[in-house]
Amino acid sequence: MSAMDHPTVILPRETRPRANQPLLQVENLVVEFPTRRGVLRAIDDVSFHIDPGEVLGVVGESGAGKSLTGASIIGLLEPPGRIAGGRIFLDGSRIDDLPPEKLRRIRGKQIGAIFQDPLTSLNPLYSVGRQLVETITTHLDMNQAEARRRAIDLLAEVGIPAPERRIDHYPHQFSGGMRQRVVIALALCANPRLIIADEPTTALDVSIQAQIIALLKRLCRDHGTAVMLITHDMGVIAETADRVAVMYAGRIAEVGPVRQVIKHALHPYTVGLMGSIPSVGVDRARLAQIDGAMPRLNAIPEGCAFNPRCPKVFDRCRVERPDLIPQGPTAVSCWLYDRKEARRG
Amino acid sequence: MADAGGAVPLLRVGGLKRYFDVSAPLLNRVLERQPRLTLRAVDGVDFAIGRGETFSIVGESGCGKSTVARLIVGLYRPTGGSIAFDGVDMARLRTRRELAQVRRRQQMIFQDPYASLNPRWRVRDIIAEPIRAFRLIDGNAAILERVGELLRHVGLAPADGEKYPHEFSGGQRQRISIARALASKPEFLVCDEPTSALDVSVQAQILNLMKDLQREFKLTYLFISHNLAVVYHISDKVAVMYLGRIAEVAPTRTLFSRPRHPYTRMLLDTIPDLDMTGRQRTPVAGEVPNPINPPSGCSFHPRCPFAADRCRAERPEPIPLADGALVACHGVEEGRLPEDVRPLKAVS
Ligand SMILES: Nc1ncnc2c1ncn2[C@@H]1O[C@H](COP(=O)(O)OP(=O)(O)OP(=O)(O)O)[C@@H](O)[C@H]1O
Ligand SMILES: Nc1ncnc2c1ncn2[C@@H]1O[C@H](COP(=O)(O)OP(=O)(O)OP(=O)(O)O)[C@@H](O)[C@H]1O
Ligand code: SF4
Ligand code: SF4
Ligand SMILES: [Mg+2]
Ligand SMILES: [Mg+2]
């Protein structure tokens, strides 16, 4: 029996139709940590997608679940953390349930990773050239000499001066900003479709930050690479992202085109967040302030997790948890935007 | 300047220097014939802070901001130069009593609210520590009452005094640090990156609190940060540091609307555009050079688009300009730099 007769039979893995599909699709992701005092749910029903060549910014305060979302996609969730629900598709193929060996191959080849501290991605004992060449030969069909050539080209592309010489240097011989460039080169080795960048500029000086952001943007444009850019910094998002997802207490509060979310935030949390950012040229006696703090995982309130801090809270918010509700190009998890409320109000 | 009109500024530093010996251990130096190495963390800094003013220092990592802060509150001894607090030269103070009297009036808040609070002490004892050290109040009941009052000032409850630091969030811990700093009724607070470790929403709470407290207690702040938007929001006057020296000092609106020094202009170019006007940040070339072996002349010259021969040979000294700015740059002095005027938005 040929595969043509029964295509569904020979497709052991769940796949999706290929036309116009997002590069990455995350559906109802749940991440949990079993603890002695019960299960903590750190990511609670998160869904989003990233299109080919698109930069999706992910913002939110410390502990909102940004890094865990990224780690789940690249399969770097550290036990006892585990994906307890949902599905993740890359290019239409499910990747969240792959055996570790297969996932590792995808990680190098199709998904590149950049973390806050470049030293976690670089081995201090090997020259950067050796690390680049090894990654290239693992994922691409190239011999040593070709791989070295490509490594030099990549270093030049990320703006390392004199790459023919620098390729034989060790990580400690580079400054912080240069090391982060090397990590970006490493993430680009195998021409990945998607890069997950978790706070790639947080540890860097402002002048170097601007250089790295400009570099990421250019690479995305030139190679059509999609990026999931995780950061605290709304300014970085404003300049880099096409769309932005705002996370709060393990859920997405609001997701939409970056301009829309920054200039016309809908979710009361996003509104508060935007008002709390000081800005050069804007004279204000006081900054807008969201009182209180984001709840800990073991004390997430009933209903909408933001309700104890929300200036617009009403009865329903304290009992029912809102899911993302589409509002034009944006989607918001807030009962204010539920049609039922609009009719009632 | 802050001291215009002859009033004595609350703080004045002149020619302030702090060098660190970063040589290899003696034996290695002898065996490997390595020279002594000196790192000039702060290399001749002058400024004055008027009473009730918020004076900020900005600059990239390693430029010497924290070293200046530590010199001022006496955590480091200066290699050279002078620090005068309320007209009194700190180097003149000999007895412990004299020193304690001045130190009570100055307190410091650090970046890391986790590291700066003793994890084994209850919050009430952390806050009471300066009260006890300076013997400001007698009797436990009276001290506890004062601690409760301080906790309320920073937006916490007196009952929180019974807890330990780990029971609080980052923003709450920074409130505790502020309560402790206020305990000795200081006039002058040195705040070294007090919100850099905090989320923006928490940062807003702390910045608002700092402004409220300043008004209520007539505090003077030395505020250190690398976040230019925060500095714009909080400061009356701003100093830009580069490799242990001050490149430019000016009233806040002047500095942001008419930056003179090429390094100031470069720093302003790195501010992310939250307004989404489509302005592209011009990424600057080059990185901060090594302070052990700084470039000759003007230490900014390898990164400066206006560098000329004189810049490579001669170190520029600060020159006062008509609108109260002070700029250390040959190009500005020679009047050969193009004007850089950046309109600030209307006051809102
Ligand atoms: N090993 C673990 N055990 C228990 N809880 C964990 C563990 N790792 C992470 N968490 C919790 O999961 C939540 C989300 O963490 P995550 O690291 O994704 O946050 P984040 O949004 O990346 O924050 P940050 O901005 O600080 O990096 C946090 O509340 C965190 O405390
Ligand atoms: N105790 C010390 N011994 C040797 N060198 C030191 C010491 N303290 C600071 N330095 C050096 O002095 C220079 C200035 O350091 P400082 O901490 O003042 O910088 P900073 O402007 O506060 O930087 P950051 O923004 O990173 O906090 C740096 O090169 C630093 O490595
Ligand atoms: S659902 Fe209710 S509590 Fe939650 S953000 Fe909307 S209005 Fe506020
Ligand atoms: S002194 Fe010369 S090199 Fe230094 S900032 Fe001015 S113009 Fe540039
Ligand atoms: Mg994180
Ligand atoms: Mg510092």
PDB file of C-alpha atoms in Angstrom, chain B residues 30-143:
ATOM      1  CA  VAL B  30      58.058  40.071  40.379  1.00  0.00           C
ATOM      2  CA  LEU B  31      58.100  36.712  38.586  1.00  0.00           C
ATOM      3  CA  GLU B  32      56.230  37.788  35.484  1.00  0.00           C
ATOM      4  CA  ARG B  33      57.626  41.309  35.454  1.00  0.00           C
ATOM      5  CA  GLN B  34      54.179  42.827  35.447  1.00  0.00           C
ATOM      6  CA  PRO B  35      53.875  46.525  36.256  1.00  0.00           C
ATOM      7  CA  ARG B  36      51.683  47.992  38.974  1.00  0.00           C
ATOM      8  CA  LEU B  37      48.233  48.750  37.624  1.00  0.00           C
ATOM      9  CA  THR B  38      46.073  51.608  38.797  1.00  0.00           C
ATOM     10  CA  LEU B  39      42.413  51.906  37.943  1.00  0.00           C
ATOM     11  CA  ARG B  40      41.203  55.501  38.052  1.00  0.00           C
ATOM     12  CA  ALA B  41      37.560  54.860  38.948  1.00  0.00           C
ATOM     13  CA  VAL B  42      36.942  58.540  39.753  1.00  0.00           C
ATOM     14  CA  ASP B  43      39.459  60.940  38.349  1.00  0.00           C
ATOM     15  CA  GLY B  44      38.786  64.554  39.298  1.00  0.00           C
ATOM     16  CA  VAL B  45      35.080  65.262  39.707  1.00  0.00           C
ATOM     17  CA  ASP B  46      33.494  68.585  40.722  1.00  0.00           C
ATOM     18  CA  PHE B  47      29.867  69.381  41.461  1.00  0.00           C
ATOM     19  CA  ALA B  48      27.598  70.999  44.008  1.00  0.00           C
ATOM     20  CA  ILE B  49      24.114  70.019  45.157  1.00  0.00           C
ATOM     21  CA  GLY B  50      21.754  72.650  46.502  1.00  0.00           C
ATOM     22  CA  ARG B  51      19.369  72.021  49.379  1.00  0.00           C
ATOM     23  CA  GLY B  52      16.132  70.297  48.375  1.00  0.00           C
ATOM     24  CA  GLU B  53      17.530  69.543  44.944  1.00  0.00           C
ATOM     25  CA  THR B  54      17.613  66.174  43.144  1.00  0.00           C
ATOM     26  CA  PHE B  55      20.969  65.849  41.446  1.00  0.00           C
ATOM     27  CA  SER B  56      21.477  62.812  39.218  1.00  0.00           C
ATOM     28  CA  ILE B  57      24.523  61.095  37.823  1.00  0.00           C
ATOM     29  CA  VAL B  58      24.101  59.063  34.631  1.00  0.00           C
ATOM     30  CA  GLY B  59      26.565  57.103  32.565  1.00  0.00           C
ATOM     31  CA  GLU B  60      27.376  53.635  31.325  1.00  0.00           C
ATOM     32  CA  SER B  61      28.441  50.730  33.479  1.00  0.00           C
ATOM     33  CA  GLY B  62      31.833  51.208  35.102  1.00  0.00           C
ATOM     34  CA  CYS B  63      32.041  54.984  34.613  1.00  0.00           C
ATOM     35  CA  GLY B  64      32.378  55.508  38.375  1.00  0.00           C
ATOM     36  CA  LYS B  65      28.860  56.430  39.558  1.00  0.00           C
ATOM     37  CA  SER B  66      28.760  54.057  42.518  1.00  0.00           C
ATOM     38  CA  THR B  67      32.298  54.976  43.504  1.00  0.00           C
ATOM     39  CA  VAL B  68      31.275  58.650  43.744  1.00  0.00           C
ATOM     40  CA  ALA B  69      28.282  57.632  45.895  1.00  0.00           C
ATOM     41  CA  ARG B  70      30.444  55.538  48.185  1.00  0.00           C
ATOM     42  CA  LEU B  71      33.020  58.287  48.549  1.00  0.00           C
ATOM     43  CA  ILE B  72      30.356  60.776  49.575  1.00  0.00           C
ATOM     44  CA  VAL B  73      28.832  58.634  52.313  1.00  0.00           C
ATOM     45  CA  GLY B  74      32.286  57.636  53.560  1.00  0.00           C
ATOM     46  CA  LEU B  75      32.338  53.992  52.434  1.00  0.00           C
ATOM     47  CA  TYR B  76      35.534  54.765  50.489  1.00  0.00           C
ATOM     48  CA  ARG B  77      38.322  57.169  51.362  1.00  0.00           C
ATOM     49  CA  PRO B  78      39.177  59.629  48.572  1.00  0.00           C
ATOM     50  CA  THR B  79      42.557  59.334  46.855  1.00  0.00           C
ATOM     51  CA  GLY B  80      42.375  63.090  46.360  1.00  0.00           C
ATOM     52  CA  GLY B  81      40.023  66.061  46.365  1.00  0.00           C
ATOM     53  CA  SER B  82      37.529  67.320  48.882  1.00  0.00           C
ATOM     54  CA  ILE B  83      33.974  66.678  50.030  1.00  0.00           C
ATOM     55  CA  ALA B  84      32.193  69.407  51.943  1.00  0.00           C
ATOM     56  CA  PHE B  85      28.830  68.727  53.553  1.00  0.00           C
ATOM     57  CA  ASP B  86      26.852  71.780  54.635  1.00  0.00           C
ATOM     58  CA  GLY B  87      30.015  73.830  54.389  1.00  0.00           C
ATOM     59  CA  VAL B  88      32.075  71.456  56.539  1.00  0.00           C
ATOM     60  CA  ASP B  89      35.093  69.757  54.976  1.00  0.00           C
ATOM     61  CA  MET B  90      34.697  66.051  55.748  1.00  0.00           C
ATOM     62  CA  ALA B  91      38.452  65.524  55.935  1.00  0.00           C
ATOM     63  CA  ARG B  92      38.599  67.988  58.844  1.00  0.00           C
ATOM     64  CA  LEU B  93      36.321  65.887  61.017  1.00  0.00           C
ATOM     65  CA  ARG B  94      38.593  64.037  63.401  1.00  0.00           C
ATOM     66  CA  THR B  95      36.573  62.731  66.327  1.00  0.00           C
ATOM     67  CA  ARG B  96      34.041  59.926  66.024  1.00  0.00           C
ATOM     68  CA  ARG B  97      31.412  62.199  67.488  1.00  0.00           C
ATOM     69  CA  GLU B  98      31.921  64.892  64.884  1.00  0.00           C
ATOM     70  CA  LEU B  99      31.794  62.306  62.114  1.00  0.00           C
ATOM     71  CA  ALA B 100      28.696  60.598  63.504  1.00  0.00           C
ATOM     72  CA  GLN B 101      26.912  63.940  63.631  1.00  0.00           C
ATOM     73  CA  VAL B 102      27.399  64.427  59.901  1.00  0.00           C
ATOM     74  CA  ARG B 103      26.828  60.782  58.947  1.00  0.00           C
ATOM     75  CA  ARG B 104      23.426  60.827  60.665  1.00  0.00           C
ATOM     76  CA  ARG B 105      22.381  63.519  58.221  1.00  0.00           C
ATOM     77  CA  GLN B 106      23.350  61.423  55.164  1.00  0.00           C
ATOM     78  CA  GLN B 107      21.992  57.997  54.297  1.00  0.00           C
ATOM     79  CA  MET B 108      22.326  55.672  51.330  1.00  0.00           C
ATOM     80  CA  ILE B 109      19.861  53.438  49.459  1.00  0.00           C
ATOM     81  CA  PHE B 110      21.313  50.668  47.317  1.00  0.00           C
ATOM     82  CA  GLN B 111      20.221  49.020  44.097  1.00  0.00           C
ATOM     83  CA  ASP B 112      19.722  45.568  45.451  1.00  0.00           C
ATOM     84  CA  PRO B 113      17.009  45.513  48.102  1.00  0.00           C
ATOM     85  CA  TYR B 114      17.753  41.803  48.571  1.00  0.00           C
ATOM     86  CA  ALA B 115      21.398  42.121  49.472  1.00  0.00           C
ATOM     87  CA  SER B 116      21.152  45.294  51.529  1.00  0.00           C
ATOM     88  CA  LEU B 117      18.801  43.956  54.219  1.00  0.00           C
ATOM     89  CA  ASN B 118      20.069  41.494  56.805  1.00  0.00           C
ATOM     90  CA  PRO B 119      17.948  38.374  56.180  1.00  0.00           C
ATOM     91  CA  ARG B 120      18.174  37.203  59.798  1.00  0.00           C
ATOM     92  CA  TRP B 121      16.807  40.389  61.348  1.00  0.00           C
ATOM     93  CA  ARG B 122      13.189  41.307  61.733  1.00  0.00           C
ATOM     94  CA  VAL B 123      12.196  44.348  59.699  1.00  0.00           C
ATOM     95  CA  ARG B 124      11.602  46.385  62.879  1.00  0.00           C
ATOM     96  CA  ASP B 125      15.205  45.775  63.998  1.00  0.00           C
ATOM     97  CA  ILE B 126      16.577  46.609  60.561  1.00  0.00           C
ATOM     98  CA  ILE B 127      14.768  49.945  60.626  1.00  0.00           C
ATOM     99  CA  ALA B 128      15.611  50.626  64.281  1.00  0.00           C
ATOM    100  CA  GLU B 129      19.322  50.027  63.722  1.00  0.00           C
ATOM    101  CA  PRO B 130      20.275  53.627  62.803  1.00  0.00           C
ATOM    102  CA  ILE B 131      18.067  54.935  65.641  1.00  0.00           C
ATOM    103  CA  ARG B 132      19.984  52.780  68.091  1.00  0.00           C
ATOM    104  CA  ALA B 133      23.391  53.390  66.508  1.00  0.00           C
ATOM    105  CA  PHE B 134      23.018  57.152  66.701  1.00  0.00           C
ATOM    106  CA  ARG B 135      21.103  56.936  70.055  1.00  0.00           C
ATOM    107  CA  LEU B 136      18.342  59.103  68.692  1.00  0.00           C
ATOM    108  CA  ILE B 137      15.499  57.790  70.870  1.00  0.00           C
ATOM    109  CA  ASP B 138      15.570  56.159  74.302  1.00  0.00           C
ATOM    110  CA  GLY B 139      13.424  53.225  75.337  1.00  0.00           C
ATOM    111  CA  ASN B 140      12.192  50.281  73.315  1.00  0.00           C
ATOM    112  CA  ALA B 141       8.557  51.319  73.259  1.00  0.00           C
ATOM    113  CA  ALA B 142       9.414  54.746  71.850  1.00  0.00           C
ATOM    114  CA  ILE B 143      11.735  53.203  69.240  1.00  0.00           C
TER     115      ILE B 143
END
